[in-house]
PDB file of C-alpha atoms in Angstrom:
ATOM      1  CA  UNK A 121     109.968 101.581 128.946  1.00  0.00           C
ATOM      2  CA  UNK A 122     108.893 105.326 129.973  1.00  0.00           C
ATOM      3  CA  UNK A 123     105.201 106.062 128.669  1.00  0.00           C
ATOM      4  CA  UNK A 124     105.063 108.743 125.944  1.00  0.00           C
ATOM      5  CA  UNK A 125     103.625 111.656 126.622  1.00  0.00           C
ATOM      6  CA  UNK A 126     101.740 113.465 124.062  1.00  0.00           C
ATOM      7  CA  UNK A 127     103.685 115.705 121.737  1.00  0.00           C
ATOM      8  CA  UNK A 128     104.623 119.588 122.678  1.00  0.00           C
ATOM      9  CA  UNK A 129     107.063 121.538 120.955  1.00  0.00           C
ATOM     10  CA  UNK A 130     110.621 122.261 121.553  1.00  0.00           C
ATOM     11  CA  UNK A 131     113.417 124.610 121.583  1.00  0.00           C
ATOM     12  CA  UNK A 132     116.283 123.270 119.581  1.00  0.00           C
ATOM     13  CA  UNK A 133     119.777 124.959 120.493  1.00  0.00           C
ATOM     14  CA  UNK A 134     121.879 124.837 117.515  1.00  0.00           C
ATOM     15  CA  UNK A 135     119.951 123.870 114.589  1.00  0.00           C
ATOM     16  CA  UNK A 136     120.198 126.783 112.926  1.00  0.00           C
ATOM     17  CA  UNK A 137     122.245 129.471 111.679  1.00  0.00           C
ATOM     18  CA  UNK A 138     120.742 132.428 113.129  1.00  0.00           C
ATOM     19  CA  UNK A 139     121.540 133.150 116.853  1.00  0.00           C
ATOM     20  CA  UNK A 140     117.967 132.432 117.600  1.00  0.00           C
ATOM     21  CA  UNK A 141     116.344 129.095 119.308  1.00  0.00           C
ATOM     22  CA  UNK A 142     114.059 126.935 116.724  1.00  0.00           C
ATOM     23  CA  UNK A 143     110.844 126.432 117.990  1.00  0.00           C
ATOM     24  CA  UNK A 144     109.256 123.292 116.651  1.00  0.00           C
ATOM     25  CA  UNK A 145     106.008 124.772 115.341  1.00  0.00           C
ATOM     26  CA  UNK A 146     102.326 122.905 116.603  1.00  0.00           C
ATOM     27  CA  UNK A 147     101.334 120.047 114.046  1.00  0.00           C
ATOM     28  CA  UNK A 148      98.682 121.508 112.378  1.00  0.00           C
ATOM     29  CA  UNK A 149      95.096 120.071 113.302  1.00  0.00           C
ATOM     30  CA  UNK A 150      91.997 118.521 110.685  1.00  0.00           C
ATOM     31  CA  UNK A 151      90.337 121.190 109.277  1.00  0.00           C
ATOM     32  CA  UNK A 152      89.228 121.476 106.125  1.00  0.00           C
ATOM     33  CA  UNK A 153      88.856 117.764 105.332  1.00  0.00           C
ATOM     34  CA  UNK A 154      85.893 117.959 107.735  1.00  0.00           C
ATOM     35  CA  UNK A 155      83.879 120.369 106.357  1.00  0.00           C
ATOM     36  CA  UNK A 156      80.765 118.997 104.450  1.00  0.00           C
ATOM     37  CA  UNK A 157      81.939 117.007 101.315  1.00  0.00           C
ATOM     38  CA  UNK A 158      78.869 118.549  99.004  1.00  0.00           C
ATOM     39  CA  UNK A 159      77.393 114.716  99.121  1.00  0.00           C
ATOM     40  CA  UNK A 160      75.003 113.499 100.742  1.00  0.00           C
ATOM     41  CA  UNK A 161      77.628 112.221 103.747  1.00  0.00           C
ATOM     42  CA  UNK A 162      77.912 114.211 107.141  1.00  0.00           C
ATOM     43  CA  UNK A 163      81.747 113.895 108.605  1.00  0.00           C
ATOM     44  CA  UNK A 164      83.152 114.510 111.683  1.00  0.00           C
ATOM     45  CA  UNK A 165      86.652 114.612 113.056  1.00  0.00           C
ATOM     46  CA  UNK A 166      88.685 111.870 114.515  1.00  0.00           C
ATOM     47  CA  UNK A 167      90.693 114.870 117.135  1.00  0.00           C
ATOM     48  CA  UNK A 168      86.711 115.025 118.127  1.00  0.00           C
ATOM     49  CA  UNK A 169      86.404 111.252 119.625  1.00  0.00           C
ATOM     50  CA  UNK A 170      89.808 110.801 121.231  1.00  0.00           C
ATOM     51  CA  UNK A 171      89.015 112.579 124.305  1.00  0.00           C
ATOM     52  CA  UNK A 172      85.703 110.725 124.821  1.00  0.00           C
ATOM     53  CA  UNK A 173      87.727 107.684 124.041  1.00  0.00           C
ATOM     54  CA  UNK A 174      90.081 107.718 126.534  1.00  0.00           C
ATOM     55  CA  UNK A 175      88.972 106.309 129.097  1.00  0.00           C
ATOM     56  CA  UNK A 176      88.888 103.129 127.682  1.00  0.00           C
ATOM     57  CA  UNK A 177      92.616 102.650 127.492  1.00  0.00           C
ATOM     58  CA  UNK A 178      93.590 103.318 131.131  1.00  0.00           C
ATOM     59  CA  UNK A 179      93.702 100.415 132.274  1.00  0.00           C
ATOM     60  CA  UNK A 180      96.343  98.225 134.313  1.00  0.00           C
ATOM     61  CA  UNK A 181      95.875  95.434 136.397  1.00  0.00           C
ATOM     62  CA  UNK A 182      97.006  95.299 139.399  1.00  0.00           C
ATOM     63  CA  UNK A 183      98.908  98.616 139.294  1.00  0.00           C
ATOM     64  CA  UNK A 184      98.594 102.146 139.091  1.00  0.00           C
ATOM     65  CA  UNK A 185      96.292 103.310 136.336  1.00  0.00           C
ATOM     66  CA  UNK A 186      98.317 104.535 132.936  1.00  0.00           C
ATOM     67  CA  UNK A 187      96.377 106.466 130.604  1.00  0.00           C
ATOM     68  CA  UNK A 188      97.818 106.223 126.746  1.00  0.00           C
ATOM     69  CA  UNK A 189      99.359 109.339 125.149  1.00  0.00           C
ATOM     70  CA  UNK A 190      96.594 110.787 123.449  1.00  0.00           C
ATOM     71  CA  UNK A 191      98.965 110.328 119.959  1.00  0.00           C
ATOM     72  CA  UNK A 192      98.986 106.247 120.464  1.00  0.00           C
ATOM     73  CA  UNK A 193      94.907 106.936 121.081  1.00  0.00           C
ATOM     74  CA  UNK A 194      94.102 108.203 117.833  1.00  0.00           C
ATOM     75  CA  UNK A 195      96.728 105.994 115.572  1.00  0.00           C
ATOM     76  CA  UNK A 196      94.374 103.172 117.172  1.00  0.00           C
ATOM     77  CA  UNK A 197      91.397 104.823 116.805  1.00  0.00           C
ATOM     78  CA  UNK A 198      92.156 105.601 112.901  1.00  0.00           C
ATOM     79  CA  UNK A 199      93.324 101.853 112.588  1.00  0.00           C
ATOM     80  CA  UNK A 200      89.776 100.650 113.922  1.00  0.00           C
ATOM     81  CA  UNK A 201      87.865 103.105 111.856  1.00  0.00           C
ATOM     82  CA  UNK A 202      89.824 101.654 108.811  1.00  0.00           C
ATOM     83  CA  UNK A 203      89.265  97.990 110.167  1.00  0.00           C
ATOM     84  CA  UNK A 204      85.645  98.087 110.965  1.00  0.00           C
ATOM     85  CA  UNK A 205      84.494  99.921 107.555  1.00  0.00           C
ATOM     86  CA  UNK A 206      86.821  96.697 106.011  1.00  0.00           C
ATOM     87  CA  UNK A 207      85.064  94.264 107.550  1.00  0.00           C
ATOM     88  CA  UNK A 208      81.331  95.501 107.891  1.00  0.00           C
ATOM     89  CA  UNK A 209      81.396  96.945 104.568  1.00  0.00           C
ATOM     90  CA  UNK A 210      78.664  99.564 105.549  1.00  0.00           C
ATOM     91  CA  UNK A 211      80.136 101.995 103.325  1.00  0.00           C
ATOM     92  CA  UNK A 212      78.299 101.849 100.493  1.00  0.00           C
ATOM     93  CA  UNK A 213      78.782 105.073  97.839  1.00  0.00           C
ATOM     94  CA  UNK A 214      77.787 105.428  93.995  1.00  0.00           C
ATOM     95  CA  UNK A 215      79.950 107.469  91.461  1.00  0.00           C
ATOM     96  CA  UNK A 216      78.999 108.713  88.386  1.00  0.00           C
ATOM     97  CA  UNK A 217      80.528 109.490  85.305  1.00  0.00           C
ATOM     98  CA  UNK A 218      79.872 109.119  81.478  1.00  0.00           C
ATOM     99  CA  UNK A 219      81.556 107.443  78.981  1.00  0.00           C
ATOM    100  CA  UNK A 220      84.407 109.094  76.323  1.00  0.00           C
ATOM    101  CA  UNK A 221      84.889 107.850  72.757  1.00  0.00           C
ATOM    102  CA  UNK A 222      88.124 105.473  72.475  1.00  0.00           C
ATOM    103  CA  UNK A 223      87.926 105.502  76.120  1.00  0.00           C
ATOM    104  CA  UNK A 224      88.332 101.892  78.380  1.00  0.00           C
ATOM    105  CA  UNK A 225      90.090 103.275  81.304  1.00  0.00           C
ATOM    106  CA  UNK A 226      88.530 105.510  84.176  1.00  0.00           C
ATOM    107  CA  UNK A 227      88.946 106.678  87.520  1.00  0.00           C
ATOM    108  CA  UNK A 228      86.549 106.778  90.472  1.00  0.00           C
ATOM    109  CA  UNK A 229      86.869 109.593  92.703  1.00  0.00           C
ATOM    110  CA  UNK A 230      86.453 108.369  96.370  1.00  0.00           C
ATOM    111  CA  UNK A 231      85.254 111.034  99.296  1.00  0.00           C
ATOM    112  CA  UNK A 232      87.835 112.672 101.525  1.00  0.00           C
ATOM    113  CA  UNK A 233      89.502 110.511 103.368  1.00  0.00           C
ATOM    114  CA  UNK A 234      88.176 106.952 102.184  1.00  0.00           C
ATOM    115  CA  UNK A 235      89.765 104.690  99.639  1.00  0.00           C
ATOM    116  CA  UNK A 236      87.799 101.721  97.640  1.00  0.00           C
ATOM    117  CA  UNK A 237      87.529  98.167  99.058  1.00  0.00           C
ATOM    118  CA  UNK A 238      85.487  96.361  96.531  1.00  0.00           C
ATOM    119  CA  UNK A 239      83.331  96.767  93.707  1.00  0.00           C
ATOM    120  CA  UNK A 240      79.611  95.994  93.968  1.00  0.00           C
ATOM    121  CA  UNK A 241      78.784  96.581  90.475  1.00  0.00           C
ATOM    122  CA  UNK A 242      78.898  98.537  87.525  1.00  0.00           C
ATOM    123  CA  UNK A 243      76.428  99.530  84.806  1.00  0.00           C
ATOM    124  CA  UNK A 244      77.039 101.523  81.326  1.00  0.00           C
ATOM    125  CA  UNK A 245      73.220 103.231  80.425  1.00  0.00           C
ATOM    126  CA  UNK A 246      71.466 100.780  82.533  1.00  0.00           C
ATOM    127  CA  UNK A 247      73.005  97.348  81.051  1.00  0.00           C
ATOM    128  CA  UNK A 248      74.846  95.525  83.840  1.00  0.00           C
ATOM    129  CA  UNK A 249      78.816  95.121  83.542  1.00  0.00           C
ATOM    130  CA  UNK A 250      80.177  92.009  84.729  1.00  0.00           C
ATOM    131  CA  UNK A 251      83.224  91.501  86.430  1.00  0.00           C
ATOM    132  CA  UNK A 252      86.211  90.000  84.291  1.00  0.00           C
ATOM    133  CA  UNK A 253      89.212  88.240  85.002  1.00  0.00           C
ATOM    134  CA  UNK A 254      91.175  89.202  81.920  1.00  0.00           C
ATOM    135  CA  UNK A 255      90.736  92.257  79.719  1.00  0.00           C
ATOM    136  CA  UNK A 256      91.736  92.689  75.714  1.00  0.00           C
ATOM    137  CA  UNK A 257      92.565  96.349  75.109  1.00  0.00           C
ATOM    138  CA  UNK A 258      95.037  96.144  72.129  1.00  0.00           C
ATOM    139  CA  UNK A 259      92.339  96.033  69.302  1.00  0.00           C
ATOM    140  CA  UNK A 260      90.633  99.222  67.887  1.00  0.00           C
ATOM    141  CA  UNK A 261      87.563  97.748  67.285  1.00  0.00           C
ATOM    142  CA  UNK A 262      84.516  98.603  69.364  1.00  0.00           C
ATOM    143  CA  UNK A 263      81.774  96.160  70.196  1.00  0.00           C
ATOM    144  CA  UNK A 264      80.702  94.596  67.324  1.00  0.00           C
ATOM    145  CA  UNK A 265      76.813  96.306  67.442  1.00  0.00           C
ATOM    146  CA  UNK A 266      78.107  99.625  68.292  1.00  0.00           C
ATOM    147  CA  UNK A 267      76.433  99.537  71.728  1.00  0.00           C
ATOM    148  CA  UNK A 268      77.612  98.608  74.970  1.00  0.00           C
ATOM    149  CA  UNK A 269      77.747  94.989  75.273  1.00  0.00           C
ATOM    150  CA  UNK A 270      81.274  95.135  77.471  1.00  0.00           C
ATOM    151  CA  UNK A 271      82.567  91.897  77.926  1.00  0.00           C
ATOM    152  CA  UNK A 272      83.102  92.828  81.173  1.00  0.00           C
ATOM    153  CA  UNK A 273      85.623  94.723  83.602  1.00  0.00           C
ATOM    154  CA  UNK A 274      88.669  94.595  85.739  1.00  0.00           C
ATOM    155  CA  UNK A 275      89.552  96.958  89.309  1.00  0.00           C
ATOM    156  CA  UNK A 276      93.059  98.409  89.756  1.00  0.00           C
ATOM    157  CA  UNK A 277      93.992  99.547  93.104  1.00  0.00           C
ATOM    158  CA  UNK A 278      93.096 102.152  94.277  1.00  0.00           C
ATOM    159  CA  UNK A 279      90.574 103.274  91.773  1.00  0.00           C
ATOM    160  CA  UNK A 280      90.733 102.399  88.134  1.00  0.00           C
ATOM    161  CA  UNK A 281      88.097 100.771  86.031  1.00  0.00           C
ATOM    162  CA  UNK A 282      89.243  99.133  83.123  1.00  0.00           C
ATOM    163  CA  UNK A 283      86.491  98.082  80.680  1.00  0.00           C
ATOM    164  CA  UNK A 284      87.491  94.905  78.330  1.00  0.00           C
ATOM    165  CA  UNK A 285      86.523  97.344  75.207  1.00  0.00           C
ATOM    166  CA  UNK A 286      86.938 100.990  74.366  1.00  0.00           C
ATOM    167  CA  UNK A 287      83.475 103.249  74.192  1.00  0.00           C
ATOM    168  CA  UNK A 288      81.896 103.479  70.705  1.00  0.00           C
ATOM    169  CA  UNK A 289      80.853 107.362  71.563  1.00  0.00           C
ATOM    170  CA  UNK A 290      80.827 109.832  74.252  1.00  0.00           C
ATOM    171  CA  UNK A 291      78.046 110.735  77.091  1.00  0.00           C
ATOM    172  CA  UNK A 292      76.769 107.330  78.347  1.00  0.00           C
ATOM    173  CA  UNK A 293      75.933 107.408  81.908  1.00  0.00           C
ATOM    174  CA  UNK A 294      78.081 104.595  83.874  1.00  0.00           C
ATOM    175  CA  UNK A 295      77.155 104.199  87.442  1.00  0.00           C
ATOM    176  CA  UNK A 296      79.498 102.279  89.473  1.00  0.00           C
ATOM    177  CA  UNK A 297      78.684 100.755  93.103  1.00  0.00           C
ATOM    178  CA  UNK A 298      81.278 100.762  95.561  1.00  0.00           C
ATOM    179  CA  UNK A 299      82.245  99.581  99.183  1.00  0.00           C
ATOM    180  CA  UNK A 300      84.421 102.090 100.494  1.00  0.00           C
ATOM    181  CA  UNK A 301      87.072 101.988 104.046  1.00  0.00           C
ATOM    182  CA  UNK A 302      88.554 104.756 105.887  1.00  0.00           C
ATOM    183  CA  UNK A 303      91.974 105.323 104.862  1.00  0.00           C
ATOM    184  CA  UNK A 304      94.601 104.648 107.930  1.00  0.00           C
ATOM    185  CA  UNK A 305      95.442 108.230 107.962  1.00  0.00           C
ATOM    186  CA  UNK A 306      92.042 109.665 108.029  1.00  0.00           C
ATOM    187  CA  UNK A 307      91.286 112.890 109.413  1.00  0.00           C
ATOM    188  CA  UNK A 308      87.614 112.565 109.018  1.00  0.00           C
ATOM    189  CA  UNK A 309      85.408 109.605 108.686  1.00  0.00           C
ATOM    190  CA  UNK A 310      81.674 109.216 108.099  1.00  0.00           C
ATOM    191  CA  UNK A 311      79.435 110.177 111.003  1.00  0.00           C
ATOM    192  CA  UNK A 312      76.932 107.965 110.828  1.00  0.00           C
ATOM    193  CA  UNK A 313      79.552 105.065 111.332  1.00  0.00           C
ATOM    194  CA  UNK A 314      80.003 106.758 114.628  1.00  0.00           C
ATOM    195  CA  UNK A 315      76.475 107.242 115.636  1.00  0.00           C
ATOM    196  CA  UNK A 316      75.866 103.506 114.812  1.00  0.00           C
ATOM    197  CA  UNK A 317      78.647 101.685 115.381  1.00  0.00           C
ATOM    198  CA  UNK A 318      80.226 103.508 118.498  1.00  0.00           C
ATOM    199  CA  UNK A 319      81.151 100.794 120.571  1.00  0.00           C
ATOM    200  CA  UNK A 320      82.638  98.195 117.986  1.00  0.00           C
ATOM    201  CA  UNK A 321      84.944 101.090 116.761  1.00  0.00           C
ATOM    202  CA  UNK A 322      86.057 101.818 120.664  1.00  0.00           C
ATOM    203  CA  UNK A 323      86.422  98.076 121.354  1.00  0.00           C
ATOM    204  CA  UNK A 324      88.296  97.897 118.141  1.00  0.00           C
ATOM    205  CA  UNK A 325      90.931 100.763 119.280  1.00  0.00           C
ATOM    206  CA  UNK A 326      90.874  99.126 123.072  1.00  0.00           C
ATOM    207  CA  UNK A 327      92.058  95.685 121.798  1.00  0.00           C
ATOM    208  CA  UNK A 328      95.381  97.059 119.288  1.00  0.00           C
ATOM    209  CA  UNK A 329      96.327  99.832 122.154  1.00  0.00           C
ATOM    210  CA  UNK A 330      95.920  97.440 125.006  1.00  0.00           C
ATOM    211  CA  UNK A 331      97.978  94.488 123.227  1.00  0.00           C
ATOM    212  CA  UNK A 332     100.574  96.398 121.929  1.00  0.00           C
ATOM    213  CA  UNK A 333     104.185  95.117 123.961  1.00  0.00           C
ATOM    214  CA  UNK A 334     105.763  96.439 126.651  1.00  0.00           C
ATOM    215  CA  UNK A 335     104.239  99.962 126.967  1.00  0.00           C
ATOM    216  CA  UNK A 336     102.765 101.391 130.550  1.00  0.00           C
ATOM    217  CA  UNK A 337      99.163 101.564 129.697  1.00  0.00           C
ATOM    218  CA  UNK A 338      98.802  97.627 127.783  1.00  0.00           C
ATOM    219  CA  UNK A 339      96.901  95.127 129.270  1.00  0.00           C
ATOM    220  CA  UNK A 340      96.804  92.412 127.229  1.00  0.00           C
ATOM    221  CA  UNK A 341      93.613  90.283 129.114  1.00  0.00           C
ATOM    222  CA  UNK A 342      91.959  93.452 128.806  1.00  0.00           C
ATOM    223  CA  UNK A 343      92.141  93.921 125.615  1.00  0.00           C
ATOM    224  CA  UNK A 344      91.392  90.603 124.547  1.00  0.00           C
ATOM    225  CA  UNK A 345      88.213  91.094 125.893  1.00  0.00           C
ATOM    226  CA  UNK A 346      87.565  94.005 123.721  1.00  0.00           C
ATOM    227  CA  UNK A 347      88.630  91.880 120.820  1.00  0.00           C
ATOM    228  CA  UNK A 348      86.168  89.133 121.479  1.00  0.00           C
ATOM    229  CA  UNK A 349      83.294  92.408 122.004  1.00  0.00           C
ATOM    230  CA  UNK A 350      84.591  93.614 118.691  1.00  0.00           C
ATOM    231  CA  UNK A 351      84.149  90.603 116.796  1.00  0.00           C
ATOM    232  CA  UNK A 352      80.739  90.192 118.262  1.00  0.00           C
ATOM    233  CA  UNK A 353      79.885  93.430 117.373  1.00  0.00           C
ATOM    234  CA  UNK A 354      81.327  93.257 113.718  1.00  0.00           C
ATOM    235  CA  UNK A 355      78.959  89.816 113.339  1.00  0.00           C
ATOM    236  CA  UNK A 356      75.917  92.427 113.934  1.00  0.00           C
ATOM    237  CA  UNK A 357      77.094  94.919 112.174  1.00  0.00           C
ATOM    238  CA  UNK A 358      77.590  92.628 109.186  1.00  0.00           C
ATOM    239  CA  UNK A 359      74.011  91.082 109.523  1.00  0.00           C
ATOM    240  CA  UNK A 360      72.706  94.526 109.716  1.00  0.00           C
ATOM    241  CA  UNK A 361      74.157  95.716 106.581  1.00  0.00           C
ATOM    242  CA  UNK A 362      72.883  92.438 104.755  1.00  0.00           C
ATOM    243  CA  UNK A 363      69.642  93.429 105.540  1.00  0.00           C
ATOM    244  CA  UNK A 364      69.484  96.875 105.256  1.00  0.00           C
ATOM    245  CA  UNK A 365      70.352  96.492 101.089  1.00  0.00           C
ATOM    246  CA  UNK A 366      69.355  93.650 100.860  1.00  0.00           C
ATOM    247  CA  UNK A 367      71.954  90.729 100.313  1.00  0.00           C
ATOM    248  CA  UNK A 368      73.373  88.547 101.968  1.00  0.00           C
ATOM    249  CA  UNK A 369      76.690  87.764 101.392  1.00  0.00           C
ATOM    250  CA  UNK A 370      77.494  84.192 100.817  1.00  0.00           C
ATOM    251  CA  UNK A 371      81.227  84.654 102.201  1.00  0.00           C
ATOM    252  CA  UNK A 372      79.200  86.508 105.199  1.00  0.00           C
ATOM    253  CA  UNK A 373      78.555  83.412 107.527  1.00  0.00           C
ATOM    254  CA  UNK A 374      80.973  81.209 106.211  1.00  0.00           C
ATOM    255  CA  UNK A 375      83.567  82.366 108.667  1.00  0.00           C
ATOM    256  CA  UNK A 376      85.871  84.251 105.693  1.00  0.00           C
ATOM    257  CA  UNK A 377      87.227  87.882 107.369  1.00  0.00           C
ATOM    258  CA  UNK A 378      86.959  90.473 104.991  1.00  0.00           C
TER     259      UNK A 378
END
């Protein structure tokens, strides 16, 4: 199978109506979504770490060395990124809102280019919300002391909270916890992920590129060894994130994938 080579525009003879060629115009590079979010969460773009990264998907044994088209680079890149934020679960963001009279159902507001994976917790004025597995939403009546004793909450992908009763009044703070991911299209991730976590997320990208069937540039021993680095890496990236907020997850060491 002939390697791809990156993507460059063509003239197309007899596409159009007008005498003229069509000339496939350039696809149009991250811009915007990189600029500074207003939070406190630095981004950078993924078009900025595929060059660096490309060394690490050259190889070939025992033939001539095949580097990857630098469009299968960054689909593996962006499917690493998405992976590793998954299963670390570094992530962590808080979003604010307040609550609105004959209100149960709201919407979180993730940052540019990230989606939510799980929620930590929630809590309405400082009272803890727990998590519940069914919700009642067809009565009127608010709790029955007019505060906010919730019976507890459900999460609807991608990012609704549904509260099990409707808010007595307007205003009160709810701050929710979240573990976010990259999404698998992401133009821009987090840049501390980067700074930290450099090598899982390159080991990640090396073991789906190299794998992938009957292209020039795999090499599947190759990158199940980047697997296996991955994995080890993800195990200290995990512990590391237990400690630095300190929990530990019980599903952590108990050989569950998240």
């Amino acid at each position: 199978m002939p390697i791809i080579s990156p993507w460059q525009p063509s003239t197309v003879h007899g596409a159009c109506s007008i005498p003229e060629p069509c000339v496939v115009p350039e696809p149009v590079k991250c811009v915007t979504s990189c600029q500074n979010l207003g939070r406190d969460v630095e981004t950078m773009c993924t078009d900025d770490i595929v060059i660096e990264a490309t060394k690490y998907y050259t190889y070939k044994d025992g033939t001539e060395r095949y580097t990857a088209p630098e469009n299968a680079i960054e689909n593996a890149l962006k499917q690493s990124l998405q992976r590793f934020t998954r299963e670390s679960r570094i992530l962590r963001r808080r979003a604010v809102m307040v609550t609105q009279k004959g209100v149960a159902d709201y919407y979180i507001e993730p940052l540019n280019d990230e989606q939510i994976h799980a929620i930590e917790s929630i809590c309405v004025d400082g009272e803890c919300i727990p998590f519940a597995d069914g919700i009642c939403c067809d009565e009127d009546e608010c709790a029955s002391n007019g505060n906010f004793n919730y019976r507890g909450f459900t999460f609807e992908i991608p990012n609704k909270i549904v509260f099990s009763e409707r808010s007595c009044r307007d205003g009160a703070k709810i701050t929710i916890k979240y573990i976010a991911e990259t999404t698998n299209d992401a133009c821009s991730f987090d840049k501390v992920v980067w700074d930290r976590h450099k090598q899982a997320i390159l080991s990640g990208a090396a073991a789906h590129l190299l794998t992938l069937p009957s292209w020039e540039w795999t090499a599947p021993s190759f990158g199940l060894n980047e697997e296996r680095r991955y994995l080890m890496l993800l195990a200290q990236a995990q512990i590391e994130a237990a400690r630095r907020y300190g929990r530990i997850s019980k599903t952590m060491y108990s050989g569950r994938r998240f």
